[in-house]
Short mmCIF file of C-alpha atoms in Angstrom, two decimals:
data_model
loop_
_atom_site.label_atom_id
_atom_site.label_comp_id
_atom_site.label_asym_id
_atom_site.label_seq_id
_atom_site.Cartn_x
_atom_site.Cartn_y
_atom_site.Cartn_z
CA UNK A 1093 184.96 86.60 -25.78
CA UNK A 1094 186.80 83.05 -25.38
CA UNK A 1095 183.99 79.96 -25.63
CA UNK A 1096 185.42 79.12 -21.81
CA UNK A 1097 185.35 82.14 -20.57
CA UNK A 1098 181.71 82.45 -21.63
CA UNK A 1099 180.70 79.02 -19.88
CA UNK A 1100 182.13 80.41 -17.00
CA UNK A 1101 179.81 83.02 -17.40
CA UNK A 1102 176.54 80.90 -18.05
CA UNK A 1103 177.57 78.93 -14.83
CA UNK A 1104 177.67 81.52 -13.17
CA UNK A 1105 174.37 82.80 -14.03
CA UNK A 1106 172.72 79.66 -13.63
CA UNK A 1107 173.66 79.15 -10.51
CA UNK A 1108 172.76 82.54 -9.47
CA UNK A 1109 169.40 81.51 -10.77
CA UNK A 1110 169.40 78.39 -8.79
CA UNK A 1111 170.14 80.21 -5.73
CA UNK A 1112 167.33 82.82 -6.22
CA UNK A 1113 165.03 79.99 -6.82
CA UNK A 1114 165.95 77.97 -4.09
CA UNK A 1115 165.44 81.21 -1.62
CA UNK A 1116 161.99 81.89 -3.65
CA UNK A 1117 161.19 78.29 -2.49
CA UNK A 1118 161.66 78.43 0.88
CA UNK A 1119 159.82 81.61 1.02
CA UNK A 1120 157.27 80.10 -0.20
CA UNK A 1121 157.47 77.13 2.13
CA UNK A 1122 157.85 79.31 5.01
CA UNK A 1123 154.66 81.25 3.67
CA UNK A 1124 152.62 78.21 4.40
CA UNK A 1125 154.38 76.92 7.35
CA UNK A 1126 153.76 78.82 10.40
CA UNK A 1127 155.88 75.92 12.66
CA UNK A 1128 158.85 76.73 10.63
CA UNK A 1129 158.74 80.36 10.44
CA UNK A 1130 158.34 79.86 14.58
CA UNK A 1131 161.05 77.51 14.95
CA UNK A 1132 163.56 80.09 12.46
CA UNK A 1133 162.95 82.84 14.90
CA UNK A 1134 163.39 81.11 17.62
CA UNK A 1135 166.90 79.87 16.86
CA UNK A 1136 167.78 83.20 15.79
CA UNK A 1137 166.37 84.80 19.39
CA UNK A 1138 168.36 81.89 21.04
CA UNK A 1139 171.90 83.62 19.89
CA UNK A 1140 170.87 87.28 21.01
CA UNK A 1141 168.94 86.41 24.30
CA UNK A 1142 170.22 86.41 27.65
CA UNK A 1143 169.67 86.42 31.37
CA UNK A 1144 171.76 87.79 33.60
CA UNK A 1145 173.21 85.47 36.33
CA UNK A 1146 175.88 86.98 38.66
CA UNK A 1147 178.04 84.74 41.47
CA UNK A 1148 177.64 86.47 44.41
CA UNK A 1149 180.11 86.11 47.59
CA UNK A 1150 179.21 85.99 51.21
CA UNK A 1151 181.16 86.39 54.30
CA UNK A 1152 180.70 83.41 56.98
CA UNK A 1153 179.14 85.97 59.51
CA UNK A 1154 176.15 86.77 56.29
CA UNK A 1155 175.12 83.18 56.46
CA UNK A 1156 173.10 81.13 58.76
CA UNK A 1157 172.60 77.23 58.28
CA UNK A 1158 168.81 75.58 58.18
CA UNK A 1159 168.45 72.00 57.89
CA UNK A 1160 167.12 70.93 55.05
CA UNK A 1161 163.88 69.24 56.30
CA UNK A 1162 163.01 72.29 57.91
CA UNK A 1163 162.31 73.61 54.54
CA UNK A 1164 159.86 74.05 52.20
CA UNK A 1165 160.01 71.55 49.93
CA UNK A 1166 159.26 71.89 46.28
CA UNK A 1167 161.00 69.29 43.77
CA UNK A 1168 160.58 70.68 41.18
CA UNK A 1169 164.30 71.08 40.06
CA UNK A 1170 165.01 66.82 39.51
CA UNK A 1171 166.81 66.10 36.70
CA UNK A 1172 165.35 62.69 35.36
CA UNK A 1173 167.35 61.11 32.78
CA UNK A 1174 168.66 57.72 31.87
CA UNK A 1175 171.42 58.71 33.75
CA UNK A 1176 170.02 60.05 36.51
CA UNK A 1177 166.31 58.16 37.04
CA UNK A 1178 163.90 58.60 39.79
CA UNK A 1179 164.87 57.01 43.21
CA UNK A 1180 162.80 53.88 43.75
CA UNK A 1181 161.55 54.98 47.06
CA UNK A 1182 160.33 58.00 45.12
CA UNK A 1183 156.96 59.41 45.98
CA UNK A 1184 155.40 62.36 43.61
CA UNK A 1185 153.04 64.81 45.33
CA UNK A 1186 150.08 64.30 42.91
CA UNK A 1187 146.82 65.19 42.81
CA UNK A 1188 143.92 66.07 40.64
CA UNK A 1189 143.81 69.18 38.25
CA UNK A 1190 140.55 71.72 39.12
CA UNK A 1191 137.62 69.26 38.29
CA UNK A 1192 139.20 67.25 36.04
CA UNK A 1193 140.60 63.32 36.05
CA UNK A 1194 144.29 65.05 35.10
CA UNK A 1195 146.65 64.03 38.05
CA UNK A 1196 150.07 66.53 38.27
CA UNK A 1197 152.29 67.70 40.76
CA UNK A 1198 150.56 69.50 43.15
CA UNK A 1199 153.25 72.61 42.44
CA UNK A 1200 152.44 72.70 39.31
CA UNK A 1201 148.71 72.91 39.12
CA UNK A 1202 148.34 76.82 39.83
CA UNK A 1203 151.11 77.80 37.25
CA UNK A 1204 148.96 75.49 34.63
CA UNK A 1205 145.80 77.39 35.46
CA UNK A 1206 147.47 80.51 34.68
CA UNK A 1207 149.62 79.59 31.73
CA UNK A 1208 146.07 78.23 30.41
CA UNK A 1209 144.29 81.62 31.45
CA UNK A 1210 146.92 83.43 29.48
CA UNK A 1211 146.32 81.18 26.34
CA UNK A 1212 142.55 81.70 25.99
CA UNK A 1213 143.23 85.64 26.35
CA UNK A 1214 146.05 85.69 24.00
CA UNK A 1215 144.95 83.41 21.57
CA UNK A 1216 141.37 82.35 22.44
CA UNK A 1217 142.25 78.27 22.48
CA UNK A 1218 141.70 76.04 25.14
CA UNK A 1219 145.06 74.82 25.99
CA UNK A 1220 144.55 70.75 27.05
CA UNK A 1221 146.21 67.89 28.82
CA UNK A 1222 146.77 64.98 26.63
CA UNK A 1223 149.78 63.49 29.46
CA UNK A 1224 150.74 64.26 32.65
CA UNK A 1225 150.98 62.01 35.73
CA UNK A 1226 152.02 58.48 35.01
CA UNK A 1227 152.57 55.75 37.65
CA UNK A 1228 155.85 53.74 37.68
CA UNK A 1229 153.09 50.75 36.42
CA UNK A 1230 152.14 52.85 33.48
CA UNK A 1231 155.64 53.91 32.06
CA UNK A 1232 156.32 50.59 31.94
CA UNK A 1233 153.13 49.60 29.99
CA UNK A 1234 153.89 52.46 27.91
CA UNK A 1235 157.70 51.12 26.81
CA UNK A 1236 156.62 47.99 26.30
CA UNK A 1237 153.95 49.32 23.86
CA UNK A 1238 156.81 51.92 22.35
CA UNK A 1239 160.16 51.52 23.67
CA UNK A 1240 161.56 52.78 20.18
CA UNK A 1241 160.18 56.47 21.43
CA UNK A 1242 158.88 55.76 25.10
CA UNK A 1243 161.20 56.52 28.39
CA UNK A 1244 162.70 53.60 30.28
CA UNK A 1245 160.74 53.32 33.83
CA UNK A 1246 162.06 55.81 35.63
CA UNK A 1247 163.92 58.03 33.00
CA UNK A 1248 160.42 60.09 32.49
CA UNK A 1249 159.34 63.63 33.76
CA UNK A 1250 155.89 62.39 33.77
CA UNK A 1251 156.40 60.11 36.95
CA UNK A 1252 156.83 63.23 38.50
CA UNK A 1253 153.66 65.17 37.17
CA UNK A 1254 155.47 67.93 36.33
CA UNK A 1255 155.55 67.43 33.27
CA UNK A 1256 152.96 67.78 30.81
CA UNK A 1257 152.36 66.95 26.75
CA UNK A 1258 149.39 69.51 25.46
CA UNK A 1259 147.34 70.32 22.59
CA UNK A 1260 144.92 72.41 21.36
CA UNK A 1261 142.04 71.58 19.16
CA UNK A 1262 143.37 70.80 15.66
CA UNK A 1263 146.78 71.19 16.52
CA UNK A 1264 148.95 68.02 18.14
CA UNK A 1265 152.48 67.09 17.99
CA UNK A 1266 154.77 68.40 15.85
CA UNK A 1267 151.73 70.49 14.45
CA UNK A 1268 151.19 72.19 17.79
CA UNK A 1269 153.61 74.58 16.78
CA UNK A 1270 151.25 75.67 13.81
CA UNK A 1271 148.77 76.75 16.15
CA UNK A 1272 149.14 80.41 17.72
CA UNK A 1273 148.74 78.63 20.52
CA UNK A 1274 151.26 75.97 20.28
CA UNK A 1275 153.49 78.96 19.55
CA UNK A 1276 152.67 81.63 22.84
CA UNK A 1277 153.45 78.53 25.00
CA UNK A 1278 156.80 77.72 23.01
CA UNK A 1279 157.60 81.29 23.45
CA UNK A 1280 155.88 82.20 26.80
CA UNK A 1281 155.51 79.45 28.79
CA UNK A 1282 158.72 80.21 31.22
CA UNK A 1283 156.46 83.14 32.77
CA UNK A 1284 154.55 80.88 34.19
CA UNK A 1285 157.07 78.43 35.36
CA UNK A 1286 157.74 75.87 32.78
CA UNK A 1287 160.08 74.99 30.13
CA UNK A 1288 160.12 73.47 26.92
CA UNK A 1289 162.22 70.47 28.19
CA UNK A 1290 163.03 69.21 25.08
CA UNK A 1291 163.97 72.16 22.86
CA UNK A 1292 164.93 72.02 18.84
CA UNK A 1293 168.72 70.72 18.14
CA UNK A 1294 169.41 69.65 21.87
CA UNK A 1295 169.30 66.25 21.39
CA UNK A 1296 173.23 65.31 21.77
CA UNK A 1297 172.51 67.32 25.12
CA UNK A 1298 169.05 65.94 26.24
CA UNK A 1299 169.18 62.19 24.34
CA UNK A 1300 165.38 63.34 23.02
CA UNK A 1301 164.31 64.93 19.81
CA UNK A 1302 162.57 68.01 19.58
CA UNK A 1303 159.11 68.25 21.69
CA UNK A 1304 157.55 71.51 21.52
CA UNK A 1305 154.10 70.09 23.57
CA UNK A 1306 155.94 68.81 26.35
CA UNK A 1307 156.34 71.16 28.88
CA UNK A 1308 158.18 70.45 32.60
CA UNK A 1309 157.28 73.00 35.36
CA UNK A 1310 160.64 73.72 37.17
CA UNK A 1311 159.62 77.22 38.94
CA UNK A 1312 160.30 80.83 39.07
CA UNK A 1313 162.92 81.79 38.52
CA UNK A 1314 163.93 78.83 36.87
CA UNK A 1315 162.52 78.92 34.21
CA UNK A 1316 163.29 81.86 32.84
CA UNK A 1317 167.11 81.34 33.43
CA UNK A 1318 167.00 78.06 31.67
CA UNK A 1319 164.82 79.58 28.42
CA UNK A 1320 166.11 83.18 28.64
CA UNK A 1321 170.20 81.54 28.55
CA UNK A 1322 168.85 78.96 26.19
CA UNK A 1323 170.03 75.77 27.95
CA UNK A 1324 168.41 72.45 28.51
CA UNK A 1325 167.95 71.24 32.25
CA UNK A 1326 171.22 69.84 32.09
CA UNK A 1327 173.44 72.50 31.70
CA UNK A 1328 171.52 74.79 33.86
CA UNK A 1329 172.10 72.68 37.00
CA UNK A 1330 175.28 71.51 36.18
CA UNK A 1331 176.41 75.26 35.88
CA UNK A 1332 175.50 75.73 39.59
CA UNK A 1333 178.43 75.30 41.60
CA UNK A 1334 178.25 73.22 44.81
CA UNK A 1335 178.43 75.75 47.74
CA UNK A 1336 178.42 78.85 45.66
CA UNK A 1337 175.66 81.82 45.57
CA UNK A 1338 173.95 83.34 42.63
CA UNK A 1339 171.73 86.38 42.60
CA UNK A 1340 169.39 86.44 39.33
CA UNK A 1341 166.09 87.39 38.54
CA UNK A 1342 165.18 88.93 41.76
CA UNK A 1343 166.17 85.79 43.39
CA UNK A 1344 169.37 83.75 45.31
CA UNK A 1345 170.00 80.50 44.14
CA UNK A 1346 172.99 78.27 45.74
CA UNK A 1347 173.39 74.40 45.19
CA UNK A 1348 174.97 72.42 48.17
CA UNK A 1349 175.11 68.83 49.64
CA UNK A 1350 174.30 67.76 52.64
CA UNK A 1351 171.70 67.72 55.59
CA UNK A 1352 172.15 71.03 56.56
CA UNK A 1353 172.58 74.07 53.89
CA UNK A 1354 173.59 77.98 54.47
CA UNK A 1355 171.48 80.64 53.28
CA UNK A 1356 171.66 84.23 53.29
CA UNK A 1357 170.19 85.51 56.23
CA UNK A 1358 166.89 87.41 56.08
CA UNK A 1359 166.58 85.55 52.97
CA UNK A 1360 162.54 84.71 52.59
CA UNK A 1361 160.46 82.54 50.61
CA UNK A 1362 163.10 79.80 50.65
CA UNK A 1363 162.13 76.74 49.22
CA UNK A 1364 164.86 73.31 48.25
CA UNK A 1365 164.77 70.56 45.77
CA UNK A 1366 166.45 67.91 45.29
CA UNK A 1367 168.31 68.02 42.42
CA UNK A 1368 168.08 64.24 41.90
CA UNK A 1369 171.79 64.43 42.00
CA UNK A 1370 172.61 64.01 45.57
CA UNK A 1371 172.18 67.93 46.33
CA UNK A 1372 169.84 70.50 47.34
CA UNK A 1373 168.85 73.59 45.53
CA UNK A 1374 167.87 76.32 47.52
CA UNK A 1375 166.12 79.63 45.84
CA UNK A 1376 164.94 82.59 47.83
CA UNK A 1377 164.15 86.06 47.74
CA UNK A 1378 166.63 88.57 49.47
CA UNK A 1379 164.73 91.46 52.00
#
């Protein structure tokens, strides 16, 4: 055998042998890193998992029009960016969680309880608070404290109090995720209502890193459009067409401008929010 043909050879071998110990290392690493092993799967779901969303049509005579203050109204859709921040003259519906000093949306408090009722049973934490409602006084205290990682006053979710940062005991952060915990509300949370706003490798979409405890209540069936599609809030409402209808979920969801919005008629449980956008989004069930 030729001396170059054999080096060929050897290189070849070795690195076959650095591959195979490369993969035997992050084996290893994923042995002893429950967070990663999470986050893997997850990216892998993300590619297979979807939920179906149809555009439905509706003849003229189908539709009846309801101003939009004669609706419920639940806010829960407001996309708060640096692009699009909170109104000045906004006002969040907040009050206090259960017994506790924890001030959130009032919308959001029952889907909390039950997300947290379905931790304890599932994984036997106690799923906690460590943020929620912050005043337009406290964001600001907070970026000038951290305004490398904080939101400019009135970019954040929390001025809302719909969203929420949690923990359980042990396991905060980034290390939330190594929690069984941190992982059922990663994976389950959009039963309940709520998203993982931030999610793993969005950033370009969302202009914020990965934040598996901070969770934004946006509604049924919201939620499990956005998390079941895998999109950020973003993309979900900009995929909504002004004036068209949707049917997903059990549910009709149309996005229009306007004081005055057509619905499907015998449509019930109608509720609107502003989509901080200058429109309305209406969801409601169809008889």
């Amino acid at each position: 055998m030729r001396k170059g043909k054999r080096k060929v050879i050897k290189g070849l071998v070795i690195l076959l042998f650095l591959i195979l110990f490369a993969a035997g290392g992050i084996l290893v690493l994923f042995h002893f890193r429950p967070d990663w092993r999470f986050r893997a799967a997850d990216l892998v779901e993300g590619w297979f998992d979807s939920v179906d969303m149809e555009k439905t049509e509706y003849k003229e005579e189908e539709l009846e029009s309801h101003a939009v203050a004669d609706l419920k109204r639940e806010d829960t859709l407001l996309l708060i960016n640096v692009d699009y921040p909170l109104k000045t003259d906004y006002v969040a519906d907040i009050v206090y969680y259960k017994d506790t000093d924890v001030e959130m949306a009032e919308e959001a408090t029952e889907a909390f309880s039950e997300l947290s009722a379905a931790v304890k049973e599932e994984t036997g934490d106690t799923l906690y608070i460590r943020d929620s409602y912050r005043s337009l006084e406290e964001q600001e205290a907070v970026y000038q404290e951290q305004p490398e990682v904080a939101a400019i006053p009135g970019s954040s979710e929390h001025m809302t109090g719909l969203a929420l940062d949690v923990y359980v005991s042990q396991f905060a952060g980034y290390g939330f995720l190594k929690s069984e915990a941190g992982q059922f509300v990663n994976r389950d949370c959009w039963k309940y209502g709520f998203i993982i706003r931030y999610p793993q490798f969005r950033k370009s979409d969302t202009d914020i890193p990965y934040e598996p405890w901070h969770i934004r209540y946006v509604g049924i069936p919201h939620a499990e459009i956005i998390m079941g599609n895998d999109l950020v809030l973003e993309e979900y409402i900009e995929s909504l067409e002004i004036g068209s209808f949707y049917s997903s979920c059990g549910y009709i969801i149309t996005r229009q401008s306007g004081d005055t919005v057509k619905v499907p008629k015998g449509l019930t449980e109608i509720t609107v929010s502003s989509d901080n956008m200058g429109n309305w989004i209406v969801t409601g069930k169809p008889e």
